[in-house]
Short mmCIF file of C-alpha atoms and ligand atoms in Angstrom, two decimals:
data_model
loop_
_atom_site.label_atom_id
_atom_site.label_comp_id
_atom_site.label_asym_id
_atom_site.label_seq_id
_atom_site.Cartn_x
_atom_site.Cartn_y
_atom_site.Cartn_z
CA MET A 861 0.00 0.00 0.00
CA ARG A 862 1.16 3.50 -0.76
CA GLU A 863 2.54 5.57 2.10
CA SER A 864 -0.14 8.23 1.58
CA ARG A 865 -2.81 5.69 2.58
CA TYR A 866 -1.05 4.95 5.90
CA TRP A 867 -0.65 8.70 6.39
CA ILE A 868 -4.36 9.37 5.75
CA LEU A 869 -5.23 6.61 8.21
CA SER A 870 -3.09 8.29 10.84
CA LEU A 871 -4.92 11.57 10.19
CA VAL A 872 -8.30 9.84 10.49
CA ALA A 873 -7.10 8.23 13.72
CA ALA A 874 -6.01 11.66 14.97
CA ALA A 875 -9.44 13.15 14.20
CA CYS A 876 -11.18 10.29 16.03
CA LEU A 877 -8.77 10.69 18.94
CA VAL A 878 -9.73 14.33 19.29
CA VAL A 879 -13.34 13.24 19.84
CA LEU A 880 -12.65 10.19 22.00
CA LEU A 881 -9.88 11.74 24.09
CA GLY A 882 -11.92 14.92 24.44
CA THR A 883 -14.87 12.93 25.78
CA HIS A 884 -12.57 10.95 28.06
CA LEU A 885 -10.94 14.09 29.46
CA PHE A 886 -14.26 15.83 29.89
CA LEU A 887 -15.92 12.98 31.75
CA MET A 888 -12.98 11.65 33.75
CA HIS A 889 -10.80 14.58 34.63
CA LEU A 890 -12.89 17.71 34.31
CA ASP A 891 -15.65 16.83 36.75
CA THR A 892 -15.23 20.25 38.43
CA LEU A 893 -16.02 21.87 35.11
CA LEU A 894 -18.98 19.52 34.64
CA ALA A 895 -20.31 20.46 38.06
CA TYR A 896 -19.82 24.13 37.21
CA LEU A 897 -21.89 23.61 34.05
CA GLY A 898 -24.59 22.00 36.17
CA MET A 899 -23.97 18.53 34.75
CA ALA A 900 -23.06 16.93 38.04
CA ASN A 901 -21.37 13.59 37.52
CA PRO A 902 -20.73 11.05 40.27
CA ASP A 903 -17.00 10.60 40.95
CA PRO A 904 -15.85 8.83 37.74
CA LEU A 905 -13.36 6.76 39.75
CA ASP A 906 -15.99 5.64 42.22
CA TYR A 907 -16.26 1.81 42.35
CA SER A 908 -19.86 1.73 41.18
CA ALA A 909 -19.15 4.19 38.33
CA VAL A 910 -16.21 2.07 37.12
CA MET A 911 -18.42 -1.05 37.33
CA ALA A 912 -21.20 0.63 35.37
CA ARG A 913 -18.84 1.66 32.58
CA GLY A 914 -17.30 -1.80 32.46
CA ARG A 915 -20.74 -3.35 31.94
CA SER A 916 -21.79 -0.92 29.25
CA GLY A 917 -21.28 -2.09 25.65
CA GLY A 918 -20.88 1.52 24.48
CA TRP A 919 -18.05 2.20 26.93
CA VAL A 920 -16.31 -1.08 26.11
CA GLY A 921 -16.50 -0.24 22.39
CA ALA A 922 -15.25 3.31 22.99
CA TYR A 923 -12.30 2.02 25.07
CA ILE A 924 -11.32 -0.45 22.36
CA LEU A 925 -11.57 2.23 19.65
CA LEU A 926 -9.56 4.67 21.75
CA LEU A 927 -6.89 2.00 22.20
CA ALA A 928 -6.83 1.15 18.48
CA PHE A 929 -6.67 4.74 17.26
CA SER A 930 -4.04 5.85 19.75
CA LEU A 931 -1.88 2.81 19.06
CA TYR A 932 -2.07 3.31 15.30
CA HIS A 933 -1.46 7.05 15.47
CA GLY A 934 1.38 6.80 17.98
CA LEU A 935 3.13 3.82 16.43
CA TYR A 936 2.86 5.20 12.88
CA GLY A 937 4.48 8.42 14.13
CA LEU A 938 7.17 6.44 15.93
CA ARG A 939 7.94 4.41 12.81
CA SER A 940 8.17 7.61 10.74
CA VAL A 941 10.59 9.21 13.20
CA LEU A 942 12.74 6.10 13.57
CA SER A 943 12.81 5.41 9.82
CA GLU A 944 14.86 8.59 9.43
CA VAL A 945 17.61 7.36 11.71
CA VAL A 946 17.53 3.58 11.26
CA SER A 947 19.69 2.51 8.33
CA PRO A 948 17.99 0.61 5.46
CA PRO A 949 18.90 -2.97 6.52
CA GLY A 950 17.09 -2.41 9.83
CA GLN A 951 13.97 -0.82 8.40
CA ARG A 952 12.04 -3.94 7.63
CA MET A 953 12.74 -5.08 11.16
CA LEU A 954 11.61 -1.69 12.44
CA THR A 955 8.26 -2.02 10.65
CA TRP A 956 7.74 -5.54 11.99
CA ALA A 957 8.77 -4.49 15.51
CA VAL A 958 6.23 -1.65 15.43
CA ILE A 959 3.50 -4.01 14.15
CA ALA A 960 4.36 -6.54 16.86
CA VAL A 961 4.28 -3.93 19.65
CA GLY A 962 0.96 -2.63 18.34
CA PHE A 963 -0.52 -6.10 18.11
CA ILE A 964 0.59 -7.14 21.61
CA ALA A 965 -0.57 -3.86 23.18
CA PHE A 966 -3.93 -4.04 21.39
CA THR A 967 -4.53 -7.69 22.32
CA TRP A 968 -3.60 -7.07 25.93
CA GLY A 969 -5.68 -3.89 26.23
CA THR A 970 -8.70 -5.47 24.56
CA TYR A 971 -8.39 -8.53 26.80
CA VAL A 972 -8.44 -6.34 29.92
CA VAL A 973 -11.48 -4.37 28.77
CA ILE A 974 -13.49 -7.41 27.65
CA LYS A 975 -12.49 -9.52 30.64
CA SER A 976 -13.53 -6.81 33.09
CA SER A 977 -16.78 -6.39 31.19
CA LEU A 978 -17.46 -10.17 31.44
CA MET A 979 -16.67 -10.01 35.14
CA GLY A 980 -19.42 -7.48 35.54
CA GLY A 981 -17.28 -4.39 35.27
CA VAL A 982 -14.52 -4.84 37.85
CA MET B 1455 42.67 41.52 0.44
CA ALA B 1456 40.31 38.70 1.50
CA VAL B 1457 41.27 35.74 3.61
CA PHE B 1458 39.99 32.41 2.28
CA LYS B 1459 39.70 29.57 4.79
CA ILE B 1460 39.24 26.49 2.63
CA GLN B 1461 38.51 22.99 3.85
CA ARG B 1462 41.08 20.55 2.51
CA TYR B 1463 40.73 16.80 2.61
CA ASP B 1464 42.16 13.99 0.59
CA PRO B 1465 40.61 10.74 1.90
CA GLU B 1466 43.60 8.78 0.56
CA LYS B 1467 46.16 10.84 2.51
CA ASP B 1468 44.53 12.84 5.29
CA GLY B 1469 43.16 11.42 8.50
CA ARG B 1470 40.59 14.18 8.79
CA PRO B 1471 39.60 17.43 7.06
CA TYR B 1472 41.54 20.61 7.96
CA PHE B 1473 41.42 24.26 6.97
CA GLN B 1474 44.05 26.03 4.90
CA THR B 1475 44.22 29.81 4.64
CA TYR B 1476 44.99 31.85 1.51
CA GLU B 1477 45.09 35.60 0.90
CA VAL B 1478 43.49 36.79 -2.32
CA PRO B 1479 43.59 40.36 -3.67
CA VAL B 1480 39.90 40.86 -4.38
CA GLU B 1481 38.69 43.34 -6.93
CA GLN B 1482 35.20 44.59 -7.62
CA GLY B 1483 33.32 42.03 -9.72
CA MET B 1484 35.24 38.95 -8.58
CA SER B 1485 33.21 35.88 -7.74
CA ILE B 1486 34.20 33.17 -5.27
CA LEU B 1487 35.01 30.98 -8.26
CA ASP B 1488 37.40 33.65 -9.63
CA CYS B 1489 39.16 33.62 -6.25
CA LEU B 1490 39.41 29.82 -6.25
CA PHE B 1491 40.97 29.95 -9.72
CA TYR B 1492 43.37 32.64 -8.45
CA ILE B 1493 44.40 30.32 -5.61
CA LYS B 1494 44.76 27.32 -7.91
CA GLU B 1495 46.77 29.19 -10.54
CA ARG B 1496 49.01 31.30 -8.29
CA LEU B 1497 49.08 29.96 -4.75
CA ASP B 1498 48.31 26.25 -4.54
CA ALA B 1499 47.81 24.02 -7.56
CA THR B 1500 46.79 21.08 -5.37
CA LEU B 1501 43.42 22.63 -4.45
CA SER B 1502 40.54 20.67 -6.04
CA PHE B 1503 37.15 22.07 -6.94
CA ARG B 1504 34.67 21.57 -9.75
CA ALA B 1505 33.43 24.20 -12.21
CA SER B 1506 32.56 24.43 -15.83
CA CYS B 1507 30.34 27.12 -17.30
CA ARG B 1508 31.24 29.97 -14.87
CA MET B 1509 27.78 31.45 -15.47
CA GLY B 1510 25.28 29.64 -13.25
CA ILE B 1511 24.19 27.15 -15.88
CA CYS B 1512 25.95 23.85 -15.26
CA GLY B 1513 25.60 23.62 -11.47
CA SER B 1514 29.13 22.20 -11.07
CA CYS B 1515 30.53 24.83 -8.70
CA ALA B 1516 28.09 24.20 -5.82
CA MET B 1517 29.84 24.52 -2.45
CA TYR B 1518 29.27 25.69 1.12
CA ILE B 1519 30.29 29.33 1.32
CA ASN B 1520 30.12 31.27 4.59
CA GLY B 1521 27.49 28.98 6.05
CA LEU B 1522 25.20 28.55 3.04
CA PRO B 1523 25.17 26.21 0.05
CA ARG B 1524 25.76 28.45 -3.00
CA LEU B 1525 27.12 28.45 -6.54
CA ALA B 1526 30.68 29.81 -6.39
CA CYS B 1527 30.43 31.43 -9.83
CA GLU B 1528 27.26 33.32 -8.91
CA THR B 1529 28.48 34.54 -5.52
CA GLN B 1530 30.19 37.90 -5.66
CA VAL B 1531 32.84 38.27 -2.96
CA THR B 1532 31.60 41.77 -2.09
CA SER B 1533 28.05 40.44 -1.57
CA LEU B 1534 29.30 38.51 1.48
CA ALA B 1535 30.25 41.81 3.18
CA THR B 1536 33.23 40.29 4.99
CA ASP B 1537 36.96 39.84 4.41
CA THR B 1538 37.00 36.32 5.80
CA ILE B 1539 35.46 33.70 3.59
CA GLU B 1540 35.09 30.10 4.61
CA VAL B 1541 34.59 27.57 1.83
CA ARG B 1542 33.72 23.95 2.48
CA PRO B 1543 32.40 21.07 0.38
CA LEU B 1544 28.60 20.68 0.24
CA PRO B 1545 27.18 18.98 3.33
CA ASN B 1546 25.16 15.74 3.01
CA TYR B 1547 27.49 14.30 0.33
CA GLU B 1548 30.68 12.20 0.52
CA VAL B 1549 33.83 14.22 -0.12
CA ILE B 1550 35.94 13.00 -3.03
CA LYS B 1551 38.66 15.61 -2.50
CA ASP B 1552 38.72 19.12 -1.03
CA LEU B 1553 35.62 20.89 -2.43
CA VAL B 1554 34.63 18.09 -4.80
CA VAL B 1555 31.77 15.93 -3.56
CA ASP B 1556 30.23 12.75 -4.91
CA LEU B 1557 26.96 13.73 -6.60
CA ALA B 1558 26.06 10.14 -7.51
CA PRO B 1559 23.19 9.94 -4.95
CA LEU B 1560 21.63 13.09 -6.46
CA PHE B 1561 21.59 11.61 -9.95
CA GLU B 1562 20.52 8.17 -8.79
CA LYS B 1563 17.51 9.64 -6.96
CA HIS B 1564 16.75 11.89 -9.92
CA GLN B 1565 16.70 8.88 -12.22
CA ARG B 1566 14.29 7.02 -9.92
CA VAL B 1567 11.46 9.49 -10.69
CA ARG B 1568 11.79 8.95 -14.46
CA PRO B 1569 12.56 12.55 -15.31
CA TRP B 1570 11.46 12.46 -18.91
CA ILE B 1571 8.19 12.68 -20.82
CA ILE B 1572 6.46 9.30 -20.79
CA PRO B 1573 4.04 9.72 -23.70
CA TYR B 1574 0.42 8.56 -23.66
CA ASP B 1575 0.95 7.23 -27.13
CA PRO B 1576 4.35 5.61 -27.68
CA VAL B 1577 3.58 5.14 -31.39
CA GLU B 1578 3.16 8.88 -31.81
CA LEU B 1579 6.49 9.34 -30.03
CA ASP B 1580 8.27 6.91 -32.36
CA ARG B 1581 6.60 8.11 -35.54
CA PRO B 1582 5.33 11.60 -34.88
CA THR B 1583 2.56 12.79 -37.15
CA LYS B 1584 1.64 16.00 -35.37
CA GLU B 1585 2.92 18.48 -32.78
CA TYR B 1586 1.87 18.73 -29.16
CA HIS B 1587 -0.08 21.85 -28.39
CA GLN B 1588 0.41 23.33 -24.93
CA SER B 1589 -1.11 26.60 -23.79
CA PRO B 1590 0.95 29.22 -21.92
CA ALA B 1591 -1.10 28.45 -18.78
CA GLU B 1592 -0.26 24.74 -19.07
CA LEU B 1593 3.42 25.59 -19.52
CA GLU B 1594 3.33 27.89 -16.51
CA ARG B 1595 2.29 24.99 -14.27
CA TYR B 1596 5.68 23.34 -14.49
CA LEU B 1597 7.98 25.99 -15.94
CA GLN B 1598 9.75 27.09 -12.74
CA PHE B 1599 10.57 23.46 -11.92
CA ALA B 1600 12.06 22.95 -15.37
CA TYR B 1601 14.77 25.50 -14.53
CA CYS B 1602 16.50 23.00 -12.20
CA LEU B 1603 20.15 22.64 -13.15
CA LYS B 1604 20.89 19.68 -10.86
CA CYS B 1605 23.44 21.52 -8.79
CA GLY B 1606 22.44 19.61 -5.65
CA LEU B 1607 22.36 22.68 -3.38
CA CYS B 1608 18.86 21.79 -2.20
CA LEU B 1609 19.95 18.37 -0.92
CA ALA B 1610 22.86 20.03 0.89
CA ALA B 1611 20.47 22.42 2.63
CA CYS B 1612 17.78 19.83 3.45
CA PRO B 1613 17.66 18.84 7.14
CA THR B 1614 15.88 15.59 6.30
CA VAL B 1615 18.61 14.48 3.88
CA ALA B 1616 21.06 15.17 6.74
CA THR B 1617 19.45 12.50 8.91
CA ASP B 1618 17.84 10.23 6.32
CA GLN B 1619 20.20 9.42 3.47
CA GLU B 1620 17.40 7.36 1.90
CA PHE B 1621 15.10 10.37 1.54
CA ILE B 1622 14.58 10.87 -2.16
CA GLY B 1623 15.16 14.58 -1.70
CA PRO B 1624 13.81 17.90 -2.94
CA GLN B 1625 15.47 17.85 -6.35
CA ALA B 1626 14.00 14.52 -7.47
CA LEU B 1627 10.60 15.30 -5.94
CA ALA B 1628 10.44 18.65 -7.72
CA GLN B 1629 11.26 16.90 -10.99
CA ALA B 1630 8.59 14.26 -10.38
CA PHE B 1631 6.11 17.12 -9.99
CA ARG B 1632 7.49 18.88 -13.06
CA TYR B 1633 6.86 15.88 -15.33
CA ASN B 1634 3.57 14.94 -13.65
CA SER B 1635 2.32 18.45 -14.39
CA ASP B 1636 3.26 18.33 -18.05
CA THR B 1637 0.23 17.75 -20.27
CA ARG B 1638 2.37 15.81 -22.77
CA ASP B 1639 3.19 13.22 -20.11
CA GLY B 1640 1.24 10.15 -19.08
CA GLY B 1641 3.63 8.69 -16.50
CA ASP B 1642 1.96 9.96 -13.30
CA THR B 1643 1.17 6.52 -11.91
CA GLU B 1644 4.73 5.22 -12.26
CA ARG B 1645 6.19 8.38 -10.77
CA MET B 1646 3.72 8.46 -7.90
CA ALA B 1647 4.64 4.86 -7.05
CA ALA B 1648 8.29 5.97 -6.85
CA VAL B 1649 7.67 8.96 -4.58
CA ASP B 1650 4.67 7.95 -2.44
CA THR B 1651 6.89 5.81 -0.21
CA LEU B 1652 8.32 5.77 3.31
CA HIS B 1653 11.36 7.76 2.17
CA GLY B 1654 9.52 9.82 -0.41
CA LEU B 1655 7.05 12.69 -0.19
CA TRP B 1656 6.07 12.10 3.43
CA ARG B 1657 9.56 12.54 4.84
CA CYS B 1658 9.55 16.25 3.92
CA HIS B 1659 9.20 18.30 7.11
CA MET B 1660 8.49 21.51 5.20
CA ALA B 1661 11.63 23.26 6.44
CA GLY B 1662 11.73 25.07 3.09
CA ALA B 1663 15.56 25.28 3.09
CA CYS B 1664 15.65 23.85 -0.45
CA ALA B 1665 13.65 26.76 -1.82
CA GLU B 1666 15.80 29.26 0.10
CA VAL B 1667 19.06 28.13 -1.47
CA CYS B 1668 18.00 27.24 -5.00
CA PRO B 1669 19.96 29.49 -7.37
CA LYS B 1670 17.34 29.17 -10.11
CA GLY B 1671 14.28 30.16 -8.11
CA VAL B 1672 12.87 26.63 -8.16
CA ASP B 1673 10.64 25.98 -5.14
CA PRO B 1674 10.96 22.23 -4.47
CA ALA B 1675 9.13 22.62 -1.14
CA LEU B 1676 6.07 23.89 -3.03
CA ALA B 1677 6.27 21.01 -5.52
CA ILE B 1678 6.39 18.52 -2.64
CA GLN B 1679 3.34 19.97 -0.90
CA LEU B 1680 1.37 20.09 -4.15
CA MET B 1681 2.31 16.50 -4.88
CA LYS B 1682 1.24 15.42 -1.37
CA ARG B 1683 -2.16 16.91 -2.18
CA GLU B 1684 -2.27 14.94 -5.42
CA ALA B 1685 -1.27 11.75 -3.59
CA VAL B 1686 -4.20 12.15 -1.20
CA PHE B 1687 -6.93 13.62 -3.41
CA GLY B 1688 -5.85 12.33 -6.81
CA LYS B 1689 -5.26 14.51 -9.80
CA LYS B 1690 -7.07 15.57 -12.93
CA LYS B 1691 -4.70 16.32 -15.73
CA GLY B 1692 -5.53 17.57 -19.17
CA ARG B 1693 -3.85 15.97 -22.15
CA ALA B 1694 -1.91 18.00 -24.64
CA ARG B 1695 -3.82 18.26 -27.89
CA LEU B 1696 -2.11 16.99 -31.01
CA ALA B 1697 -2.16 19.67 -33.67
CA ASP B 1698 -0.91 20.03 -37.21
CA PRO B 1699 2.31 22.02 -37.43
CA PRO B 1700 1.65 25.57 -38.59
CA HIS B 1701 2.26 26.10 -42.28
CA ALA B 1702 1.59 28.63 -45.00
CA VAL B 1703 1.91 31.38 -42.39
CA LYS B 1704 2.60 34.84 -43.79
CA LEU B 1705 5.26 36.61 -41.72
CA LEU B 1706 4.69 40.16 -40.59
CA PRO B 1707 7.50 42.54 -41.49
CA GLY B 1708 10.41 42.40 -39.00
CA ILE B 1709 9.53 38.96 -37.65
CA LEU B 1710 12.14 36.29 -38.19
CA LYS B 1711 11.22 33.03 -39.83
CA ALA B 1712 10.61 30.25 -37.32
CA PRO B 1713 12.76 27.12 -37.44
CA GLU B 1714 11.53 24.29 -39.61
CA PRO B 1715 8.76 22.20 -37.97
CA THR B 1716 10.11 19.22 -36.10
CA VAL B 1717 7.51 16.98 -37.75
CA LYS B 1718 8.11 16.60 -41.46
CA ARG B 1719 5.14 16.33 -43.74
CA SER B 1720 4.90 13.13 -45.67
CA GLU B 1721 5.22 13.43 -49.42
CA GLY B 1722 2.11 14.50 -51.28
CA GLU B 1723 0.63 16.10 -48.13
CA ILE B 1724 -0.21 19.77 -48.48
S1 SF4 C 1272 16.07 22.48 -7.38
FE1 SF4 C 1272 17.46 24.26 -7.39
S2 SF4 C 1272 18.94 23.79 -5.77
FE2 SF4 C 1272 17.92 21.86 -6.25
S3 SF4 C 1272 19.23 20.89 -7.80
FE3 SF4 C 1272 17.66 22.06 -8.90
S4 SF4 C 1272 18.62 24.07 -9.29
FE4 SF4 C 1272 19.85 23.07 -7.70
S1 FES C 1273 30.47 26.90 -12.98
FE1 FES C 1273 28.59 26.32 -13.90
S2 FES C 1273 27.15 26.89 -12.42
FE2 FES C 1273 29.00 27.66 -11.60
#
């Protein structure tokens, strides 16, 4: 596949990250702002709140998408940066190393999210 | 009197590069290349540098003069506004000797983008029957890029080439754009495949140093950005119309006769 396709994908991932990370930040870390806006939210790190998110299919899907987009965007950027300093014989290995890291991280992250969902959101 | 600090290095004899100093009586109108010839002819015949046309056409005399890649024959000593002039070989290339660098990577990368017209109709190329018609606006689209003289200054200035020797570089990318924008050419797909790669278009960080140093006013940075747009959104390109060569034209007084048409009429044709 042409490099421009990978590059477009990383832009699409970035655009999705803006939405997903924005939502994450807003709901998890800006609860003071939420309260100020009159949208009082129970403590997002409260046990029952974590459980509720873990059980919700929407949250599970959003977590998996967030993981996929951030891994793709970050690892594509990392490969681009490293490809400028790694000499040609090592570049194929670099690409495979990046794919392997991405695959392991994605599998592990997805496993955690799905497992906790199956356990009733622990 | 100007003091020239010139980097000397003979890989076969010297362990590392060193500077040698020469004093040159500079007169109004002397270029850096004139001074180098003065040194070679009167002070030190062992100094090596490359030059040919002495008029900014061949691109041979590219070197690093007072901190910038420039053509020695186009750089007036007085324009540097200093009496101390440091001359080094172009960065980002292997040094062959003193100020002579190995330009092979420049030409190899240039060749990779197929810098020639790849016709839509190879039969018409082999046995031309007509002439290609191109409007001034169509010519304008690629004209500035066609001025490239392959001096290699842009690769010497490029920060990406400095770290990524595999980067195809501003010169070749500008030439890919030049031929892709030519309405007589049908080789876009092949050229795009050569430049839309890990070490192609997308390695350009838009520093713009190539455009700053180009002695011919070519803007490779612009070509690269325009080609990135084409890589993402595709490109619509008109085809040059094939037209009969003009004939039976009556010249106005004072206008010279044009050269003979390149396409000869077959016998019996009017
Ligand atoms: S684009 Fe300009 S600087 Fe680069 S090789 Fe061509 S003439 Fe030289
Ligand atoms: S000698 Fe030809 S460009 Fe300078």
